[in-house]
Amino acid sequence: MLQGDVGSGKTIVALFAALLAVENGYQAAMMVPTELLAEQHTRTITNMLAPLGIEPVLLTGSLPARERKAIAGRLASGEPLLVIGTHALVQDATSFAKLGFGRHRRTASLWAWSQRKALGAKGEAPDILLMTATPIPRSLALTLYGDLDLSVVDERPPGRRPITTALRRESGASAYSSSLIDSSSRDDKGTSSIR
């Protein structure tokens, strides 16, 4: 389990582990709790990995059936692949031929424990990295997750900007979500696309 404040670099640690799996011919899954976060991670990681020629795949429940089926085919083929998604990663329709690494973001509930177990069951013994921003005392972590090692990121990376948290009304949330789409993903008509 990797514990650290928001913005401490937990996701980049998970990304390095996922890339190591892909580089060695395995599939890697990064599971997040919401579709918005999955989309944000996919955009950010796609830009980071472009020089390496690695393009992560987004898998969420709201994808059209045709796209989900195409992704399922790639996963079933054993193609080394980095997939970022929500609980859609652990649904029965999603089958990994060669899952070597899984990252699960939430740890503080029975539901999260069952999701971790379901993600681990998608492979033959994949490495699973749990991440949390919620401080968990070591003794409690050992009680809840006795089979895990606990690592703590206790400082932010140099130059990291402060994290701002905001509460938005539903109408503001969709406008905010739309503003997050990178202008480079817009076609000449201004239509956005998320990979």
PDB file of C-alpha atoms in Angstrom, residues 15-174:
ATOM      1  CA  LEU A  15       2.705   4.682 -13.610  1.00  0.00           C
ATOM      2  CA  PHE A  16       6.364   3.621 -13.360  1.00  0.00           C
ATOM      3  CA  ALA A  17       5.277   0.231 -11.988  1.00  0.00           C
ATOM      4  CA  ALA A  18       2.699  -0.128 -14.783  1.00  0.00           C
ATOM      5  CA  LEU A  19       5.294   0.735 -17.434  1.00  0.00           C
ATOM      6  CA  LEU A  20       7.656  -1.868 -16.021  1.00  0.00           C
ATOM      7  CA  ALA A  21       4.928  -4.489 -16.429  1.00  0.00           C
ATOM      8  CA  VAL A  22       4.133  -3.403 -20.015  1.00  0.00           C
ATOM      9  CA  GLU A  23       7.823  -3.282 -20.915  1.00  0.00           C
ATOM     10  CA  ASN A  24       8.096  -6.915 -19.790  1.00  0.00           C
ATOM     11  CA  GLY A  25       5.174  -8.059 -21.946  1.00  0.00           C
ATOM     12  CA  TYR A  26       2.394  -7.861 -19.367  1.00  0.00           C
ATOM     13  CA  GLN A  27      -0.810  -5.872 -19.155  1.00  0.00           C
ATOM     14  CA  ALA A  28      -1.295  -3.174 -16.523  1.00  0.00           C
ATOM     15  CA  ALA A  29      -4.544  -1.784 -15.118  1.00  0.00           C
ATOM     16  CA  MET A  30      -4.917   1.481 -13.222  1.00  0.00           C
ATOM     17  CA  MET A  31      -8.310   1.562 -11.517  1.00  0.00           C
ATOM     18  CA  VAL A  32      -9.804   4.830 -10.278  1.00  0.00           C
ATOM     19  CA  PRO A  33     -13.118   5.563  -8.538  1.00  0.00           C
ATOM     20  CA  THR A  34     -14.762   7.882 -11.108  1.00  0.00           C
ATOM     21  CA  GLU A  35     -15.061   8.266 -14.873  1.00  0.00           C
ATOM     22  CA  LEU A  36     -13.926  11.890 -14.668  1.00  0.00           C
ATOM     23  CA  LEU A  37     -10.720  10.866 -12.921  1.00  0.00           C
ATOM     24  CA  ALA A  38     -10.189   8.023 -15.411  1.00  0.00           C
ATOM     25  CA  GLU A  39     -10.529  10.506 -18.287  1.00  0.00           C
ATOM     26  CA  GLN A  40      -8.157  12.990 -16.602  1.00  0.00           C
ATOM     27  CA  HIS A  41      -5.545  10.298 -15.956  1.00  0.00           C
ATOM     28  CA  THR A  42      -5.836   8.990 -19.507  1.00  0.00           C
ATOM     29  CA  ARG A  43      -5.296  12.456 -21.012  1.00  0.00           C
ATOM     30  CA  THR A  44      -2.378  13.283 -18.747  1.00  0.00           C
ATOM     31  CA  ILE A  45      -0.672   9.911 -19.106  1.00  0.00           C
ATOM     32  CA  THR A  46      -1.231   9.843 -22.880  1.00  0.00           C
ATOM     33  CA  ASN A  47       0.668  13.148 -23.159  1.00  0.00           C
ATOM     34  CA  MET A  48       3.436  11.904 -20.855  1.00  0.00           C
ATOM     35  CA  LEU A  49       3.918   8.631 -22.741  1.00  0.00           C
ATOM     36  CA  ALA A  50       3.610   9.962 -26.305  1.00  0.00           C
ATOM     37  CA  PRO A  51       7.418  10.149 -26.761  1.00  0.00           C
ATOM     38  CA  LEU A  52       7.608   6.450 -25.831  1.00  0.00           C
ATOM     39  CA  GLY A  53       4.932   5.437 -28.338  1.00  0.00           C
ATOM     40  CA  ILE A  54       2.714   4.008 -25.586  1.00  0.00           C
ATOM     41  CA  GLU A  55      -0.937   4.997 -25.660  1.00  0.00           C
ATOM     42  CA  PRO A  56      -3.033   4.030 -22.649  1.00  0.00           C
ATOM     43  CA  VAL A  57      -6.562   2.781 -23.208  1.00  0.00           C
ATOM     44  CA  LEU A  58      -9.591   4.176 -21.345  1.00  0.00           C
ATOM     45  CA  LEU A  59     -12.199   1.675 -20.146  1.00  0.00           C
ATOM     46  CA  THR A  60     -15.338   2.917 -18.368  1.00  0.00           C
ATOM     47  CA  GLY A  61     -18.922   1.759 -18.131  1.00  0.00           C
ATOM     48  CA  SER A  62     -20.202   4.613 -20.260  1.00  0.00           C
ATOM     49  CA  LEU A  63     -18.140   3.729 -23.338  1.00  0.00           C
ATOM     50  CA  PRO A  64     -20.251   2.537 -26.265  1.00  0.00           C
ATOM     51  CA  ALA A  65     -20.555  -1.262 -26.431  1.00  0.00           C
ATOM     52  CA  ARG A  66     -18.567  -1.385 -29.686  1.00  0.00           C
ATOM     53  CA  GLU A  67     -15.567   0.372 -28.054  1.00  0.00           C
ATOM     54  CA  ARG A  68     -15.747  -1.807 -24.926  1.00  0.00           C
ATOM     55  CA  LYS A  69     -15.816  -4.911 -27.131  1.00  0.00           C
ATOM     56  CA  ALA A  70     -12.750  -3.736 -29.092  1.00  0.00           C
ATOM     57  CA  ILE A  71     -10.840  -3.086 -25.851  1.00  0.00           C
ATOM     58  CA  ALA A  72     -11.951  -6.458 -24.462  1.00  0.00           C
ATOM     59  CA  GLY A  73     -10.532  -8.109 -27.590  1.00  0.00           C
ATOM     60  CA  ARG A  74      -7.172  -6.400 -27.101  1.00  0.00           C
ATOM     61  CA  LEU A  75      -7.062  -7.422 -23.439  1.00  0.00           C
ATOM     62  CA  ALA A  76      -8.037 -11.018 -24.228  1.00  0.00           C
ATOM     63  CA  SER A  77      -5.296 -11.223 -26.878  1.00  0.00           C
ATOM     64  CA  GLY A  78      -2.560 -10.696 -24.298  1.00  0.00           C
ATOM     65  CA  GLU A  79      -1.249  -7.566 -26.027  1.00  0.00           C
ATOM     66  CA  PRO A  80       0.986  -5.618 -23.582  1.00  0.00           C
ATOM     67  CA  LEU A  81      -1.274  -2.729 -22.720  1.00  0.00           C
ATOM     68  CA  LEU A  82      -1.852  -0.044 -20.104  1.00  0.00           C
ATOM     69  CA  VAL A  83      -5.564   0.351 -19.403  1.00  0.00           C
ATOM     70  CA  ILE A  84      -6.997   3.070 -17.166  1.00  0.00           C
ATOM     71  CA  GLY A  85     -10.553   2.716 -15.980  1.00  0.00           C
ATOM     72  CA  THR A  86     -13.231   2.449 -13.369  1.00  0.00           C
ATOM     73  CA  HIS A  87     -14.990  -0.586 -11.913  1.00  0.00           C
ATOM     74  CA  ALA A  88     -15.509  -1.622 -15.562  1.00  0.00           C
ATOM     75  CA  LEU A  89     -12.042  -3.204 -15.220  1.00  0.00           C
ATOM     76  CA  VAL A  90     -13.397  -5.829 -12.817  1.00  0.00           C
ATOM     77  CA  GLN A  91     -16.675  -6.613 -14.572  1.00  0.00           C
ATOM     78  CA  ASP A  92     -17.225 -10.146 -15.896  1.00  0.00           C
ATOM     79  CA  ALA A  93     -17.029  -8.917 -19.507  1.00  0.00           C
ATOM     80  CA  THR A  94     -13.452  -7.693 -18.957  1.00  0.00           C
ATOM     81  CA  SER A  95     -10.874 -10.458 -19.219  1.00  0.00           C
ATOM     82  CA  PHE A  96      -7.124  -9.937 -19.095  1.00  0.00           C
ATOM     83  CA  ALA A  97      -4.963 -12.561 -20.783  1.00  0.00           C
ATOM     84  CA  LYS A  98      -1.763 -11.428 -19.069  1.00  0.00           C
ATOM     85  CA  LEU A  99      -2.398  -8.980 -16.222  1.00  0.00           C
ATOM     86  CA  GLY A 100       0.888  -8.330 -14.438  1.00  0.00           C
ATOM     87  CA  PHE A 101       0.115  -5.143 -12.503  1.00  0.00           C
ATOM     88  CA  GLY A 102      -2.984  -3.555 -11.044  1.00  0.00           C
ATOM     89  CA  ARG A 103      -3.351  -0.283  -9.210  1.00  0.00           C
ATOM     90  CA  HIS A 104      -6.384   0.444  -7.043  1.00  0.00           C
ATOM     91  CA  ARG A 105      -6.910   3.904  -5.685  1.00  0.00           C
ATOM     92  CA  ARG A 106      -9.357   3.491  -2.812  1.00  0.00           C
ATOM     93  CA  THR A 107      -8.680   1.418   0.259  1.00  0.00           C
ATOM     94  CA  ALA A 108     -10.918   2.624   3.078  1.00  0.00           C
ATOM     95  CA  SER A 109     -14.031   0.487   2.703  1.00  0.00           C
ATOM     96  CA  LEU A 110     -15.266  -3.072   2.403  1.00  0.00           C
ATOM     97  CA  TRP A 111     -16.327  -2.264  -1.183  1.00  0.00           C
ATOM     98  CA  ALA A 112     -12.764  -1.200  -1.993  1.00  0.00           C
ATOM     99  CA  TRP A 113     -11.426  -4.404  -0.462  1.00  0.00           C
ATOM    100  CA  SER A 114     -13.717  -6.473  -2.708  1.00  0.00           C
ATOM    101  CA  GLN A 115     -12.649  -4.418  -5.751  1.00  0.00           C
ATOM    102  CA  ARG A 116      -8.990  -5.045  -4.901  1.00  0.00           C
ATOM    103  CA  LYS A 117      -9.718  -8.762  -4.653  1.00  0.00           C
ATOM    104  CA  ALA A 118     -11.628  -8.725  -7.977  1.00  0.00           C
ATOM    105  CA  LEU A 119      -8.797  -6.874  -9.733  1.00  0.00           C
ATOM    106  CA  GLY A 120      -6.238  -9.346  -8.398  1.00  0.00           C
ATOM    107  CA  ALA A 121      -8.388 -12.238  -9.615  1.00  0.00           C
ATOM    108  CA  LYS A 122      -8.160 -10.920 -13.200  1.00  0.00           C
ATOM    109  CA  GLY A 123      -4.612 -12.271 -13.492  1.00  0.00           C
ATOM    110  CA  GLU A 124      -2.518 -15.243 -12.394  1.00  0.00           C
ATOM    111  CA  ALA A 125      -0.933 -13.358  -9.459  1.00  0.00           C
ATOM    112  CA  PRO A 126      -0.534  -9.776 -10.580  1.00  0.00           C
ATOM    113  CA  ASP A 127       1.220  -7.265  -8.389  1.00  0.00           C
ATOM    114  CA  ILE A 128      -1.441  -5.008  -6.874  1.00  0.00           C
ATOM    115  CA  LEU A 129      -0.628  -1.519  -5.617  1.00  0.00           C
ATOM    116  CA  LEU A 130      -3.190   0.085  -3.334  1.00  0.00           C
ATOM    117  CA  MET A 131      -3.009   3.844  -2.926  1.00  0.00           C
ATOM    118  CA  THR A 132      -4.561   6.141  -0.375  1.00  0.00           C
ATOM    119  CA  ALA A 133      -4.376   9.784   0.620  1.00  0.00           C
ATOM    120  CA  THR A 134      -6.083   8.950   3.913  1.00  0.00           C
ATOM    121  CA  PRO A 135      -3.531   8.543   6.697  1.00  0.00           C
ATOM    122  CA  ILE A 136      -3.877   5.042   8.070  1.00  0.00           C
ATOM    123  CA  PRO A 137      -1.982   4.263  11.279  1.00  0.00           C
ATOM    124  CA  ARG A 138       0.484   1.433  10.692  1.00  0.00           C
ATOM    125  CA  SER A 139      -1.182  -0.861  13.255  1.00  0.00           C
ATOM    126  CA  LEU A 140      -4.601  -0.392  11.636  1.00  0.00           C
ATOM    127  CA  ALA A 141      -3.144  -0.937   8.162  1.00  0.00           C
ATOM    128  CA  LEU A 142      -1.579  -4.208   9.325  1.00  0.00           C
ATOM    129  CA  THR A 143      -4.881  -5.276  10.866  1.00  0.00           C
ATOM    130  CA  LEU A 144      -6.919  -4.437   7.761  1.00  0.00           C
ATOM    131  CA  TYR A 145      -4.313  -5.342   5.158  1.00  0.00           C
ATOM    132  CA  GLY A 146      -1.974  -7.764   6.934  1.00  0.00           C
ATOM    133  CA  ASP A 147      -0.713  -9.088   3.611  1.00  0.00           C
ATOM    134  CA  LEU A 148       0.596  -5.703   2.489  1.00  0.00           C
ATOM    135  CA  ASP A 149       3.705  -3.637   2.943  1.00  0.00           C
ATOM    136  CA  LEU A 150       3.054   0.003   3.775  1.00  0.00           C
ATOM    137  CA  SER A 151       5.085   2.743   2.062  1.00  0.00           C
ATOM    138  CA  VAL A 152       4.576   6.426   2.774  1.00  0.00           C
ATOM    139  CA  VAL A 153       5.360   9.339   0.456  1.00  0.00           C
ATOM    140  CA  ASP A 154       5.842  12.047   3.055  1.00  0.00           C
ATOM    141  CA  GLU A 155       6.804  15.034   0.926  1.00  0.00           C
ATOM    142  CA  ARG A 156       5.730  16.599  -2.333  1.00  0.00           C
ATOM    143  CA  PRO A 157       7.893  16.556  -5.450  1.00  0.00           C
ATOM    144  CA  PRO A 158       9.958  19.734  -5.946  1.00  0.00           C
ATOM    145  CA  GLY A 159       8.010  22.451  -7.761  1.00  0.00           C
ATOM    146  CA  ARG A 160       4.618  20.814  -7.138  1.00  0.00           C
ATOM    147  CA  ARG A 161       1.838  23.403  -7.175  1.00  0.00           C
ATOM    148  CA  PRO A 162      -0.584  23.514  -4.218  1.00  0.00           C
ATOM    149  CA  ILE A 163      -3.758  21.441  -4.610  1.00  0.00           C
ATOM    150  CA  THR A 164      -7.023  23.383  -4.699  1.00  0.00           C
ATOM    151  CA  THR A 165     -10.270  21.682  -3.779  1.00  0.00           C
ATOM    152  CA  ALA A 166     -13.587  23.211  -4.853  1.00  0.00           C
ATOM    153  CA  LEU A 167     -17.228  22.307  -4.389  1.00  0.00           C
ATOM    154  CA  ARG A 168     -19.240  22.843  -7.566  1.00  0.00           C
ATOM    155  CA  ARG A 169     -22.943  22.581  -8.280  1.00  0.00           C
ATOM    156  CA  GLU A 170     -24.007  19.920 -10.800  1.00  0.00           C
ATOM    157  CA  SER A 171     -24.384  22.513 -13.577  1.00  0.00           C
ATOM    158  CA  GLY A 172     -20.919  23.865 -12.838  1.00  0.00           C
ATOM    159  CA  ALA A 173     -19.426  20.381 -12.755  1.00  0.00           C
ATOM    160  CA  SER A 174     -20.270  19.663 -16.396  1.00  0.00           C
TER     161      SER A 174
END
